[in-house]
PDB file of C-alpha atoms in Angstrom:
ATOM      1  CA  MET A   1       4.143 -18.603  10.073  1.00 76.00           C
ATOM      2  CA  VAL A   2       0.865 -18.022   8.723  1.00 84.00           C
ATOM      3  CA  PHE A   3       0.677 -16.304   4.993  1.00 89.00           C
ATOM      4  CA  SER A   4      -2.044 -15.429   3.481  1.00 88.00           C
ATOM      5  CA  ILE A   5      -3.356 -15.075  -0.321  1.00 91.00           C
ATOM      6  CA  ASP A   6      -6.616 -14.496  -1.627  1.00 92.00           C
ATOM      7  CA  SER A   7      -7.316 -16.214  -4.977  1.00 89.00           C
ATOM      8  CA  ARG A   8      -9.359 -13.480  -6.336  1.00 92.00           C
ATOM      9  CA  SER A   9      -7.091 -10.917  -6.131  1.00 93.00           C
ATOM     10  CA  ARG A  10      -5.818  -9.513  -9.562  1.00 93.00           C
ATOM     11  CA  THR A  11      -2.168  -9.367  -7.582  1.00 93.00           C
ATOM     12  CA  PRO A  12      -0.113 -12.344  -8.785  1.00 95.00           C
ATOM     13  CA  ILE A  13       0.182 -15.400  -5.981  1.00 96.00           C
ATOM     14  CA  TYR A  14       4.256 -14.995  -6.230  1.00 96.00           C
ATOM     15  CA  GLU A  15       3.267 -11.230  -5.760  1.00 94.00           C
ATOM     16  CA  GLN A  16       1.465 -12.171  -2.476  1.00 95.00           C
ATOM     17  CA  LEU A  17       3.090 -14.190  -1.311  1.00 96.00           C
ATOM     18  CA  LYS A  18       6.287 -11.969  -1.478  1.00 93.00           C
ATOM     19  CA  GLN A  19       4.307  -9.121   0.399  1.00 88.00           C
ATOM     20  CA  ASN A  20       3.644 -11.385   2.821  1.00 91.00           C
ATOM     21  CA  ILE A  21       7.031 -12.465   4.114  1.00 92.00           C
ATOM     22  CA  LEU A  22       8.131  -8.712   3.222  1.00 87.00           C
ATOM     23  CA  ASN A  23       5.474  -7.473   6.009  1.00 84.00           C
ATOM     24  CA  GLN A  24       6.400 -10.187   8.545  1.00 88.00           C
ATOM     25  CA  ILE A  25      10.295  -9.246   8.249  1.00 87.00           C
ATOM     26  CA  ALA A  26       8.827  -5.799   9.070  1.00 81.00           C
ATOM     27  CA  THR A  27       6.593  -6.385  11.902  1.00 81.00           C
ATOM     28  CA  GLY A  28       9.667  -8.428  13.632  1.00 85.00           C
ATOM     29  CA  MET A  29       7.591 -12.005  12.673  1.00 90.00           C
ATOM     30  CA  LEU A  30      10.443 -12.929  10.830  1.00 91.00           C
ATOM     31  CA  LYS A  31      14.526 -12.302  12.237  1.00 91.00           C
ATOM     32  CA  ALA A  32      17.430 -12.846  10.364  1.00 90.00           C
ATOM     33  CA  ASP A  33      18.410 -15.836  10.068  1.00 92.00           C
ATOM     34  CA  GLU A  34      15.258 -17.718  10.083  1.00 94.00           C
ATOM     35  CA  GLN A  35      14.452 -19.893   7.450  1.00 96.00           C
ATOM     36  CA  LEU A  36      11.377 -20.066   6.171  1.00 97.00           C
ATOM     37  CA  PRO A  37       9.560 -23.346   5.210  1.00 96.00           C
ATOM     38  CA  SER A  38      10.778 -25.373   2.229  1.00 95.00           C
ATOM     39  CA  VAL A  39       9.125 -24.773  -1.398  1.00 96.00           C
ATOM     40  CA  ARG A  40       7.435 -27.763  -1.793  1.00 96.00           C
ATOM     41  CA  ASN A  41       5.903 -27.505   2.582  1.00 96.00           C
ATOM     42  CA  LEU A  42       4.205 -24.086   1.970  1.00 96.00           C
ATOM     43  CA  ALA A  43       3.023 -24.759  -1.815  1.00 96.00           C
ATOM     44  CA  ARG A  44       1.336 -27.948  -0.249  1.00 96.00           C
ATOM     45  CA  GLU A  45       0.083 -25.651   2.287  1.00 94.00           C
ATOM     46  CA  LEU A  46      -1.138 -22.794   0.141  1.00 94.00           C
ATOM     47  CA  GLY A  47      -2.355 -24.926  -2.363  1.00 94.00           C
ATOM     48  CA  VAL A  48      -0.736 -24.167  -4.980  1.00 95.00           C
ATOM     49  CA  ASN A  49       1.979 -24.957  -7.776  1.00 96.00           C
ATOM     50  CA  PRO A  50       5.778 -25.272  -6.362  1.00 97.00           C
ATOM     51  CA  ASN A  51       7.344 -23.083  -8.939  1.00 98.00           C
ATOM     52  CA  THR A  52       4.683 -20.161  -7.992  1.00 97.00           C
ATOM     53  CA  VAL A  53       6.494 -19.896  -4.340  1.00 97.00           C
ATOM     54  CA  GLN A  54      10.066 -20.692  -6.119  1.00 97.00           C
ATOM     55  CA  LYS A  55       9.733 -17.511  -8.643  1.00 98.00           C
ATOM     56  CA  ALA A  56       9.005 -15.483  -4.991  1.00 97.00           C
ATOM     57  CA  TYR A  57      11.798 -16.971  -2.958  1.00 97.00           C
ATOM     58  CA  GLN A  58      13.769 -15.992  -6.079  1.00 96.00           C
ATOM     59  CA  GLU A  59      12.527 -12.460  -6.824  1.00 94.00           C
ATOM     60  CA  LEU A  60      13.235 -12.022  -2.760  1.00 94.00           C
ATOM     61  CA  ASP A  61      16.624 -13.821  -3.230  1.00 94.00           C
ATOM     62  CA  ALA A  62      17.891 -11.688  -5.986  1.00 92.00           C
ATOM     63  CA  GLN A  63      16.673  -8.300  -3.854  1.00 87.00           C
ATOM     64  CA  GLY A  64      19.236  -9.412  -0.882  1.00 87.00           C
ATOM     65  CA  ILE A  65      15.881  -9.759   1.401  1.00 90.00           C
ATOM     66  CA  ILE A  66      16.161 -13.884   1.788  1.00 93.00           C
ATOM     67  CA  TYR A  67      18.913 -15.768   1.055  1.00 94.00           C
ATOM     68  CA  GLN A  68      19.325 -19.447  -0.013  1.00 92.00           C
ATOM     69  CA  ALA A  69      21.925 -21.897   1.758  1.00 92.00           C
ATOM     70  CA  ALA A  70      22.338 -25.141  -1.029  1.00 89.00           C
ATOM     71  CA  GLY A  71      20.768 -28.000   0.612  1.00 90.00           C
ATOM     72  CA  ARG A  72      19.630 -26.338   3.857  1.00 95.00           C
ATOM     73  CA  GLY A  73      16.388 -23.893   2.641  1.00 95.00           C
ATOM     74  CA  SER A  74      15.698 -20.376   2.480  1.00 96.00           C
ATOM     75  CA  PHE A  75      16.780 -17.752   5.524  1.00 96.00           C
ATOM     76  CA  VAL A  76      15.650 -14.191   5.967  1.00 94.00           C
ATOM     77  CA  SER A  77      19.010 -11.967   5.075  1.00 90.00           C
ATOM     78  CA  GLY A  78      20.754 -11.070   8.124  1.00 80.00           C
ATOM     79  CA  GLY A  79      21.321  -6.914  10.062  1.00 67.00           C
ATOM     80  CA  ASP A  80      20.758  -4.185   7.804  1.00 69.00           C
ATOM     81  CA  GLU A  81      20.964  -5.282   4.420  1.00 67.00           C
ATOM     82  CA  GLY A  82      17.483  -7.090   5.063  1.00 65.00           C
ATOM     83  CA  LYS A  83      15.726  -4.126   6.551  1.00 72.00           C
ATOM     84  CA  ARG A  84      16.808  -1.918   3.530  1.00 76.00           C
ATOM     85  CA  ALA A  85      15.537  -4.008   1.311  1.00 73.00           C
ATOM     86  CA  VAL A  86      13.168  -4.305   2.412  1.00 74.00           C
ATOM     87  CA  GLU A  87      12.020  -0.682   3.071  1.00 82.00           C
ATOM     88  CA  ARG A  88      13.380  -0.458  -0.634  1.00 82.00           C
ATOM     89  CA  GLU A  89      10.720  -2.772  -1.283  1.00 80.00           C
ATOM     90  CA  GLN A  90       8.360  -0.811   0.395  1.00 83.00           C
ATOM     91  CA  LEU A  91       9.189   2.753  -1.265  1.00 90.00           C
ATOM     92  CA  GLU A  92       9.312   1.069  -4.755  1.00 89.00           C
ATOM     93  CA  LYS A  93       5.787   0.086  -4.267  1.00 88.00           C
ATOM     94  CA  LEU A  94       4.322   3.149  -2.576  1.00 92.00           C
ATOM     95  CA  GLU A  95       6.040   5.425  -5.117  1.00 95.00           C
ATOM     96  CA  ARG A  96       4.438   3.585  -8.326  1.00 94.00           C
ATOM     97  CA  GLN A  97       0.441   4.329  -6.279  1.00 93.00           C
ATOM     98  CA  MET A  98       1.659   7.753  -5.764  1.00 94.00           C
ATOM     99  CA  GLN A  99       2.598   7.380  -9.378  1.00 95.00           C
ATOM    100  CA  GLU A 100      -1.347   6.297 -10.387  1.00 95.00           C
ATOM    101  CA  ALA A 101      -2.580   9.118  -7.579  1.00 94.00           C
ATOM    102  CA  ARG A 102      -1.303  11.730  -9.020  1.00 94.00           C
ATOM    103  CA  ARG A 103      -1.993  10.049 -12.706  1.00 95.00           C
ATOM    104  CA  ILE A 104      -6.113  10.230 -11.792  1.00 96.00           C
ATOM    105  CA  GLY A 105      -6.408  13.520 -10.165  1.00 96.00           C
ATOM    106  CA  VAL A 106      -4.601  13.728  -6.421  1.00 95.00           C
ATOM    107  CA  THR A 107      -2.898  16.712  -6.001  1.00 95.00           C
ATOM    108  CA  LYS A 108       0.645  16.766  -4.228  1.00 93.00           C
ATOM    109  CA  THR A 109      -0.858  19.137  -0.906  1.00 95.00           C
ATOM    110  CA  SER A 110      -3.388  16.186  -0.587  1.00 94.00           C
ATOM    111  CA  VAL A 111      -0.400  13.731  -0.365  1.00 93.00           C
ATOM    112  CA  LEU A 112       1.366  15.663   1.960  1.00 93.00           C
ATOM    113  CA  SER A 113      -1.430  16.137   4.758  1.00 93.00           C
ATOM    114  CA  LEU A 114      -2.240  12.469   4.622  1.00 92.00           C
ATOM    115  CA  THR A 115       2.184  12.340   4.799  1.00 90.00           C
ATOM    116  CA  GLU A 116       2.147  14.713   7.847  1.00 92.00           C
ATOM    117  CA  ARG A 117      -1.599  12.654   9.480  1.00 91.00           C
ATOM    118  CA  VAL A 118       0.288   9.030   8.960  1.00 89.00           C
ATOM    119  CA  PHE A 119       3.636  10.007  10.464  1.00 87.00           C
ATOM    120  CA  LYS A 120       2.312  12.607  13.285  1.00 87.00           C
ATOM    121  CA  GLU A 121      -0.217   9.510  14.352  1.00 77.00           C
ATOM    122  CA  GLU A 122       3.365   7.385  14.439  1.00 66.00           C
ATOM    123  CA  MET A 123       5.428   9.532  16.978  1.00 64.00           C
ATOM    124  CA  VAL A 124       1.970   9.417  19.186  1.00 59.00           C
ATOM    125  CA  GLU A 125       2.248   6.393  19.303  1.00 55.00           C
TER     126      GLU A 125
END
């Protein structure tokens, strides 16, 4: 597992870590019931405070994306539940981005055109 953190980003580190994990689940790099690195090991590897990693894990756990087994660590949720949680998280992020785009004047026609293009490209692949 490789997690990348941009210390210059305005996005909090725990949010970047959450996004890394979500992306790896969505792309199949992290599979159901796969164990995540321990909080301490990942914090050491990334050079961040363990509380930062713990916050990311706690939020993912609360969303049902991962689960924590006492004394064993944190694991990717299995089956459709984990995938639905990832999808829900991505749709919420997309909604926030679309609201911001609308606020600055991006039109519905532009968004629909982009959506059609993205899904058309997906069908070709």
